[in-house]
Short mmCIF file of C-alpha atoms in Angstrom, two decimals:
data_model
loop_
_atom_site.label_atom_id
_atom_site.label_comp_id
_atom_site.label_asym_id
_atom_site.label_seq_id
_atom_site.Cartn_x
_atom_site.Cartn_y
_atom_site.Cartn_z
CA MET A 1 106.77 40.43 76.31
CA ALA A 2 109.18 42.90 77.87
CA PRO A 3 112.78 41.72 78.05
CA SER A 4 114.38 41.18 81.44
CA ILE A 5 116.69 43.73 82.94
CA SER A 6 120.31 43.01 82.30
CA TYR A 7 121.65 42.28 85.78
CA GLN A 8 125.28 42.88 86.51
CA CYS A 9 126.68 41.05 89.52
CA GLU A 10 129.86 42.73 90.58
CA TYR A 11 131.80 43.65 93.67
CA SER A 12 133.80 46.81 94.19
CA SER A 13 135.54 44.93 96.97
CA ILE A 14 135.31 41.62 98.80
CA ASN A 15 136.65 41.13 102.31
CA HIS A 16 137.97 37.59 101.92
CA LYS A 17 138.98 37.36 105.58
CA ASN A 18 135.41 37.98 106.72
CA VAL A 19 133.79 35.54 104.28
CA GLU A 20 136.09 32.59 104.96
CA ASN A 21 134.28 29.83 106.83
CA LEU A 22 131.36 32.11 107.64
CA ASP A 23 128.86 29.79 109.35
CA SER A 24 125.18 30.56 109.87
CA THR A 25 124.41 27.49 112.00
CA ASP A 26 123.60 29.57 115.07
CA ALA A 27 121.62 32.22 113.17
CA PHE A 28 118.10 32.35 114.56
CA GLU A 29 116.57 35.83 114.51
CA GLY A 30 115.72 36.80 110.95
CA PRO A 31 113.72 40.00 111.62
CA GLU A 32 116.00 43.00 111.24
CA LYS A 33 116.50 46.18 113.20
CA LEU A 34 116.37 49.06 110.70
CA LEU A 35 117.94 52.46 111.46
CA GLU A 36 117.71 55.25 108.87
CA ILE A 37 119.19 58.71 109.47
CA TRP A 38 118.85 61.62 107.04
CA LEU A 39 121.14 64.56 107.72
CA SER A 40 119.40 66.69 105.14
CA PRO A 41 116.94 66.53 102.23
CA ILE A 42 119.75 67.94 100.08
CA GLU A 43 121.50 65.09 98.26
CA ASN A 44 124.72 66.90 97.45
CA LEU A 45 126.13 67.80 100.84
CA PRO A 46 129.60 69.36 100.94
CA ASN A 47 132.61 67.02 100.97
CA ASN A 48 130.52 64.01 99.92
CA GLY A 49 128.55 63.88 103.17
CA PHE A 50 128.34 60.50 104.91
CA ARG A 51 130.46 58.96 102.16
CA CYS A 52 133.54 60.88 103.31
CA ILE A 53 133.78 58.72 106.45
CA PRO A 54 136.77 56.39 105.89
CA LEU A 55 136.12 52.69 105.37
CA ASN A 56 138.18 51.68 108.40
CA GLN A 57 135.93 53.85 110.57
CA VAL A 58 132.83 52.24 109.05
CA GLU A 59 134.30 48.80 109.79
CA SER A 60 135.03 49.83 113.37
CA LEU A 61 131.48 51.08 113.84
CA LEU A 62 130.11 47.76 112.55
CA ASP A 63 132.47 45.80 114.81
CA ASP A 64 130.87 47.58 117.75
CA ILE A 65 127.46 46.13 116.85
CA ASN A 66 128.76 42.64 116.03
CA CYS A 67 128.73 42.46 112.24
CA LYS A 68 131.26 42.55 109.41
CA ILE A 69 131.45 43.78 105.83
CA LEU A 70 131.50 40.90 103.34
CA SER A 71 131.62 42.95 100.14
CA GLN A 72 130.67 46.27 98.62
CA ILE A 73 129.19 47.69 95.43
CA SER A 74 129.03 51.40 94.65
CA SER A 75 127.59 53.92 92.23
CA ASP A 76 128.03 57.64 91.77
CA ASN A 77 125.41 58.25 94.46
CA MET A 78 125.74 55.48 97.03
CA ASP A 79 127.71 52.62 98.59
CA ALA A 80 125.96 49.32 99.37
CA TYR A 81 127.66 47.02 101.85
CA LEU A 82 126.64 43.38 102.21
CA LEU A 83 127.12 42.45 105.85
CA SER A 84 127.48 39.22 107.79
CA GLU A 85 124.11 40.28 109.26
CA SER A 86 122.17 42.05 106.48
CA SER A 87 123.06 45.42 104.88
CA LEU A 88 124.37 48.98 105.13
CA PHE A 89 123.59 51.69 102.56
CA VAL A 90 125.53 54.95 102.63
CA PHE A 91 124.36 57.92 100.59
CA ASN A 92 125.69 61.46 100.63
CA ASN A 93 122.87 62.69 102.88
CA LYS A 94 121.56 59.56 104.60
CA ILE A 95 122.59 56.20 106.03
CA ILE A 96 120.48 53.03 106.26
CA LEU A 97 121.65 50.25 108.58
CA LYS A 98 119.71 46.99 108.59
CA THR A 99 120.95 44.17 110.81
CA CYS A 100 119.50 40.87 111.99
CA GLY A 101 120.38 38.27 114.62
CA THR A 102 121.66 39.56 117.95
CA THR A 103 123.37 42.64 116.54
CA THR A 104 123.27 45.69 118.80
CA THR A 105 122.21 48.15 116.13
CA LEU A 106 121.40 51.15 118.31
CA LEU A 107 124.80 51.05 120.00
CA CYS A 108 126.30 52.49 116.82
CA ILE A 109 124.60 55.86 117.34
CA GLU A 110 127.09 57.41 119.77
CA LYS A 111 130.03 56.55 117.54
CA LEU A 112 128.16 57.70 114.45
CA PHE A 113 127.58 61.10 116.07
CA LYS A 114 131.33 61.39 116.69
CA LEU A 115 132.20 60.39 113.12
CA VAL A 116 129.72 62.89 111.66
CA LYS A 117 131.19 65.64 113.81
CA GLU A 118 134.79 64.73 112.95
CA TYR A 119 134.45 64.17 109.21
CA LEU A 120 131.42 66.24 108.25
CA GLN A 121 131.84 69.03 110.83
CA TRP A 122 128.18 68.50 111.72
CA ASP A 123 127.32 68.40 115.43
CA LEU A 124 124.09 66.43 115.67
CA THR A 125 123.63 67.50 119.30
CA LYS A 126 123.27 71.11 118.10
CA PHE A 127 121.81 70.55 114.63
CA PRO A 128 119.44 67.55 114.79
CA ALA A 129 119.00 65.31 111.78
CA PHE A 130 116.40 66.06 109.12
CA LYS A 131 114.74 62.65 109.55
CA VAL A 132 115.29 59.59 111.75
CA PHE A 133 113.47 56.27 111.44
CA TYR A 134 113.99 53.13 113.52
CA SER A 135 111.76 50.13 112.94
CA ARG A 136 111.57 46.40 113.44
CA ARG A 137 109.11 43.55 113.41
CA SER A 138 108.36 41.87 116.75
CA PHE A 139 111.17 39.44 117.50
CA MET A 140 110.73 35.68 117.45
CA PHE A 141 113.21 35.22 120.32
CA PRO A 142 113.39 38.54 122.21
CA GLN A 143 115.00 36.91 125.25
CA LYS A 144 118.09 36.12 123.18
CA GLN A 145 118.72 39.79 122.37
CA VAL A 146 120.96 41.95 124.54
CA GLU A 147 119.03 43.85 127.20
CA LEU A 148 118.72 47.03 125.12
CA HIS A 149 116.91 45.21 122.31
CA GLN A 150 114.80 42.84 124.43
CA ASN A 151 112.13 45.44 125.02
CA TRP A 152 110.73 48.17 122.78
CA ASN A 153 110.51 50.64 125.66
CA ASN A 154 114.24 50.18 126.27
CA GLU A 155 114.95 50.98 122.64
CA VAL A 156 112.75 54.08 122.65
CA GLU A 157 114.36 55.34 125.87
CA TYR A 158 117.79 54.90 124.28
CA LEU A 159 116.76 56.62 121.04
CA ASP A 160 115.33 59.56 123.01
CA LYS A 161 118.79 60.25 124.42
CA TYR A 162 120.09 61.05 120.94
CA PHE A 163 116.91 62.10 119.13
CA PRO A 164 114.73 63.85 121.77
CA GLY A 165 111.11 64.59 121.03
CA GLY A 166 110.60 61.55 118.82
CA ASP A 167 107.41 59.53 118.42
CA SER A 168 106.95 55.82 119.13
CA TYR A 169 104.38 53.52 117.51
CA ILE A 170 103.37 49.89 117.97
CA VAL A 171 101.62 49.00 114.71
CA GLY A 172 99.41 45.91 114.81
CA LYS A 173 98.10 43.65 117.56
CA SER A 174 100.50 43.87 120.49
CA ASN A 175 99.83 40.26 121.58
CA LYS A 176 100.58 38.89 118.10
CA ASP A 177 103.04 39.66 115.32
CA HIS A 178 103.36 43.43 115.02
CA TRP A 179 105.69 46.19 113.88
CA HIS A 180 107.50 48.87 115.89
CA LEU A 181 108.38 52.35 114.63
CA PHE A 182 110.23 55.35 116.07
CA THR A 183 110.46 58.64 114.17
CA SER A 184 112.21 61.93 114.85
CA GLY A 185 113.87 64.82 113.03
CA VAL A 186 113.30 68.48 112.22
CA GLY A 187 111.44 67.87 108.95
CA PHE A 188 110.82 70.39 106.20
CA ILE A 189 109.10 72.93 108.42
CA ASN A 190 112.30 73.52 110.37
CA ALA A 191 114.75 72.71 107.58
CA ASN A 192 116.20 76.21 107.79
CA ASN A 193 117.76 75.22 111.11
CA LEU A 194 120.06 72.73 109.40
CA PRO A 195 123.75 73.66 108.93
CA VAL A 196 123.12 73.86 105.18
CA ASN A 197 120.42 76.49 105.68
CA SER A 198 122.15 78.96 103.38
CA ILE A 199 121.25 76.67 100.49
CA ILE A 200 117.55 76.58 101.36
CA ALA A 201 117.06 79.87 103.18
CA SER A 202 114.69 81.45 100.70
CA ASP A 203 111.08 80.32 100.27
CA VAL A 204 111.70 79.85 96.55
CA ALA A 205 114.68 77.60 97.21
CA LYS A 206 112.72 75.61 99.78
CA LYS A 207 109.76 75.12 97.44
CA LYS A 208 112.08 73.96 94.67
CA LEU A 209 113.80 71.52 97.03
CA ILE A 210 110.48 70.13 98.26
CA SER A 211 109.15 69.73 94.73
CA GLU A 212 112.21 67.64 93.85
CA PHE A 213 112.24 65.63 97.08
CA LYS A 214 111.06 62.06 96.67
CA ASP A 215 111.00 59.37 99.30
CA GLU A 216 109.06 56.11 99.28
CA THR A 217 109.97 52.88 101.04
CA PHE A 218 108.27 49.54 100.42
CA GLU A 219 109.01 46.68 102.81
CA ILE A 220 107.72 43.08 102.87
CA LEU A 221 108.33 40.87 105.93
CA MET A 222 107.50 37.16 105.55
CA THR A 223 107.41 34.14 107.88
CA ARG A 224 106.53 30.43 107.58
CA LEU A 225 108.12 30.13 104.17
CA SER A 226 107.27 27.14 101.99
CA ASP A 227 109.52 24.12 102.68
CA GLU A 228 110.02 23.69 98.95
CA VAL A 229 111.19 27.27 98.66
CA THR A 230 113.53 27.20 101.64
CA THR A 231 115.48 24.36 100.02
CA VAL A 232 116.77 26.88 97.47
CA PHE A 233 118.23 28.97 100.30
CA ASN A 234 119.57 25.98 102.22
CA THR A 235 122.95 26.26 100.58
CA GLN A 236 124.18 22.72 101.16
CA LYS A 237 120.94 21.23 99.77
CA PHE A 238 120.98 23.66 96.86
CA LEU A 239 124.56 22.72 95.97
CA SER A 240 123.64 19.05 96.00
CA LYS A 241 120.55 19.65 93.86
CA CYS A 242 122.59 21.62 91.31
CA GLY A 243 125.41 19.07 91.32
CA ILE A 244 127.98 21.64 92.45
CA GLU A 245 130.95 20.03 94.14
CA THR A 246 132.66 21.57 97.15
CA VAL A 247 136.03 21.03 98.78
CA ASN A 248 135.56 19.85 102.36
CA GLY A 249 132.13 21.45 102.36
CA GLU A 250 133.54 24.90 101.56
CA PHE A 251 132.39 27.11 98.69
CA ASP A 252 132.51 30.67 97.36
CA GLY A 253 129.52 32.35 98.98
CA HIS A 254 129.42 35.15 96.42
CA LYS A 255 129.45 32.84 93.39
CA ILE A 256 126.80 30.54 94.86
CA GLY A 257 124.82 33.60 95.90
CA GLU A 258 124.79 34.82 92.30
CA ILE A 259 123.52 31.44 91.10
CA THR A 260 120.85 31.37 93.81
CA PHE A 261 119.78 34.93 92.94
CA LYS A 262 119.10 33.91 89.35
CA GLU A 263 117.69 30.41 89.94
CA SER A 264 115.23 31.59 92.61
CA GLY A 265 113.75 34.29 90.38
CA LEU A 266 114.92 37.13 92.62
CA ALA A 267 116.96 38.56 89.75
CA HIS A 268 113.75 39.24 87.83
CA LEU A 269 111.64 41.22 90.26
CA TYR A 270 111.89 44.19 87.90
CA GLU A 271 111.43 43.68 84.16
CA ILE A 272 111.40 46.62 81.77
CA GLU A 273 111.77 47.79 78.22
CA GLY A 274 114.99 49.56 77.46
CA SER A 275 118.24 49.64 79.36
CA HIS A 276 118.67 50.39 83.05
CA ASP A 277 121.77 50.12 85.18
CA ILE A 278 121.16 47.49 87.84
CA LYS A 279 123.99 45.75 89.63
CA SER A 280 123.67 43.22 92.40
CA ASN A 281 125.81 41.78 95.17
CA CYS A 282 124.72 38.38 96.53
CA PHE A 283 125.92 35.93 99.16
CA SER A 284 124.85 32.41 100.18
CA PHE A 285 125.74 31.46 103.74
CA ASN A 286 126.97 28.12 105.04
CA PRO A 287 124.99 25.99 105.78
CA CYS A 288 121.98 28.15 104.88
CA GLY A 289 120.78 31.70 104.38
CA PHE A 290 120.98 34.32 101.65
CA SER A 291 121.47 38.09 101.32
CA SER A 292 121.59 40.47 98.38
CA ASN A 293 121.88 44.19 97.67
CA SER A 294 121.02 45.77 94.33
CA ILE A 295 121.64 49.31 93.10
CA VAL A 296 119.17 50.59 90.51
CA ASP A 297 120.07 53.48 88.23
CA ASN A 298 122.81 54.66 90.59
CA SER A 299 120.53 56.08 93.28
CA SER A 300 117.96 53.48 94.39
CA TYR A 301 118.31 50.12 96.10
CA TYR A 302 116.52 46.94 96.94
CA THR A 303 117.69 44.34 99.40
CA LEU A 304 116.66 40.78 100.30
CA HIS A 305 117.51 38.62 103.30
CA ILE A 306 116.42 35.03 103.87
CA THR A 307 116.69 32.85 106.97
CA PRO A 308 115.28 29.49 105.80
CA GLU A 309 115.55 27.37 108.97
CA SER A 310 112.42 25.34 109.66
CA GLY A 311 110.51 26.64 112.66
CA TRP A 312 111.61 30.26 112.29
CA SER A 313 111.92 30.78 108.54
CA TYR A 314 111.87 34.42 107.54
CA ALA A 315 112.47 36.59 104.48
CA SER A 316 112.48 40.33 103.95
CA PHE A 317 112.42 42.65 100.96
CA GLU A 318 112.98 46.40 101.11
CA THR A 319 113.30 49.03 98.40
CA ASN A 320 113.13 52.73 97.65
CA VAL A 321 112.92 52.09 93.89
CA ASN A 322 110.26 54.07 92.05
CA PRO A 323 108.64 51.14 90.21
CA TYR A 324 106.84 53.36 87.72
CA GLU A 325 110.16 54.42 86.24
CA LEU A 326 110.71 50.73 85.49
CA ASN A 327 107.27 50.26 83.93
CA THR A 328 105.86 48.27 86.83
CA ASN A 329 104.29 48.88 90.23
CA ASN A 330 104.67 47.61 93.77
CA LEU A 331 101.65 45.32 93.50
CA GLU A 332 103.34 43.41 90.68
CA VAL A 333 106.58 43.27 92.68
CA LEU A 334 104.64 41.98 95.70
CA LYS A 335 102.99 39.24 93.64
CA LYS A 336 106.35 38.07 92.29
CA ILE A 337 107.84 37.92 95.77
CA LEU A 338 104.87 35.97 97.16
CA LYS A 339 105.14 33.50 94.28
CA ILE A 340 108.83 32.94 95.09
CA PHE A 341 108.56 32.59 98.89
CA GLN A 342 104.97 31.35 99.37
CA PRO A 343 104.88 32.59 102.99
CA GLY A 344 102.31 31.37 105.50
CA CYS A 345 101.96 34.92 106.73
CA PHE A 346 103.42 38.29 105.82
CA CYS A 347 103.00 41.99 106.29
CA PHE A 348 104.03 44.92 104.14
CA THR A 349 104.56 48.59 104.86
CA ILE A 350 104.53 51.59 102.56
CA PHE A 351 106.03 54.91 103.62
CA GLU A 352 104.99 57.57 101.13
CA LEU A 353 104.82 61.37 101.09
CA LYS A 354 101.31 62.65 101.72
CA ASP A 355 99.22 63.65 98.72
CA GLU A 356 98.55 67.06 100.24
CA PHE A 357 102.15 67.58 101.33
CA ASN A 358 103.19 69.64 98.33
CA SER A 359 100.10 71.83 98.31
CA ARG A 360 100.47 72.45 102.06
CA LEU A 361 103.87 73.95 101.38
CA GLY A 362 102.80 75.92 98.36
CA MET A 363 103.49 73.37 95.62
CA SER A 364 100.91 72.25 93.08
CA GLY A 365 100.13 68.91 91.50
CA LYS A 366 99.25 65.45 92.73
CA GLN A 367 100.23 61.94 91.78
CA ASP A 368 98.01 60.03 89.41
CA ASP A 369 96.18 57.28 91.33
CA THR A 370 97.63 54.66 89.01
CA ASN A 371 101.13 55.78 90.01
CA ASN A 372 100.48 55.79 93.74
CA SER A 373 101.62 52.75 95.71
CA PHE A 374 99.60 53.70 98.78
CA LYS A 375 96.30 53.82 96.90
CA LEU A 376 97.18 50.78 94.81
CA LEU A 377 97.89 48.59 97.84
CA LYS A 378 95.48 50.04 100.40
CA ASN A 379 92.62 47.65 99.56
CA VAL A 380 94.53 44.96 97.73
CA GLU A 381 93.08 41.43 97.60
CA LEU A 382 95.55 38.59 97.10
CA LYS A 383 94.55 35.12 95.94
CA GLY A 384 95.21 32.49 98.61
CA TYR A 385 95.55 35.05 101.41
CA LYS A 386 93.25 36.73 103.90
CA ARG A 387 93.88 40.27 105.08
CA VAL A 388 93.73 40.31 108.87
CA GLU A 389 94.91 43.88 109.55
CA LYS A 390 95.09 47.21 107.76
CA ILE A 391 96.41 50.23 109.63
CA MET A 392 97.10 53.73 108.32
CA TYR A 393 98.94 56.58 110.01
CA ASP A 394 99.71 60.20 109.23
CA ILE A 395 103.29 60.79 110.36
CA ASP A 396 104.55 64.32 109.72
CA GLU A 397 105.04 64.68 105.95
CA TYR A 398 104.41 60.98 105.40
CA LYS A 399 101.59 58.51 105.37
CA LEU A 400 102.17 54.93 106.50
CA LEU A 401 100.27 51.85 105.39
CA TYR A 402 100.67 48.56 107.28
CA VAL A 403 98.82 45.47 106.03
CA ASN A 404 99.02 41.94 107.45
CA PHE A 405 97.98 38.73 105.63
CA VAL A 406 97.73 35.01 106.43
CA LYS A 407 97.49 32.12 103.99
CA ILE A 408 94.09 30.44 103.66
#
């Protein structure tokens, strides 16, 4: 039996002011709004790229969309911020902002453009981003969102102001639970138009860059969680069950989050032989709710967010980890997550580079089918669940798989 990964829970910094008396009583909308912006496929942008933006400016940007930084972990290649409403990941060449509740995620774009121009000397109005993705599940309570986020058409119209020429998708049955996606960006075909074009101007340089470029995102969105499971993420009930005493009902959210992470089984989604560097940052909210960020081998992440309230329980998992490097695959990860949360219904999405993408641009070689998440999950059968939807899209250099299941 392979030994478990050695997990290291640590915090580069904790904002004690923001975590004091943080109360999730009024939290209601678990499904997150997810904005991902790639400036370039090149990881090592000059002056540290996005990561050169000062922390106080990042905090100000988050204030504008109604969330706060609770704590941060970092590696050589990225910063992972645990937020009062989900997560922010900052890499040299890309930024991933994932926020739940009534946050106004898209309202950060104008300020982000200004920060990129000021600190990176990159004018996104003249040199559009390499890739832009905005996605979200259909909301449970859309009427409680601000006007911008109440309607998908409003969001697309707003995105078009900053990322013209983008494409909008409604994936799934529009009168039932479904998933929204907006994409934009210049892509590889027009990568020479980026400000860093001197680095990739030649065909040889471009082919080398493309051959080294890897991008895969696996996301699982779950609702109607098992009542037994949600007790673990109802912090007050969990404290009582574990016999942990509090002072006037107050507790250290990070310490309890670490315990919850281990006791729930979430700390063991990836098990491998050998040694890998995985560090995690966890937080349990009062009276309920849980969030965690994990950095894997300095450059990959996975993140979990749980809203356990009865009637609108929700959990999400997202990662760009290459599971095959950890001697597993995304089907095994999916099975572990379903065993933990036992959702009444869930969907998953896989964003993966097309098989023919490399050959189309002059590169050779294809992935082995056994190391291909798209092919592995395309026709998956899961005990205790019925597949009710399977949708596939070709989107520029990517292929998208969306699959929806209900418990039987």
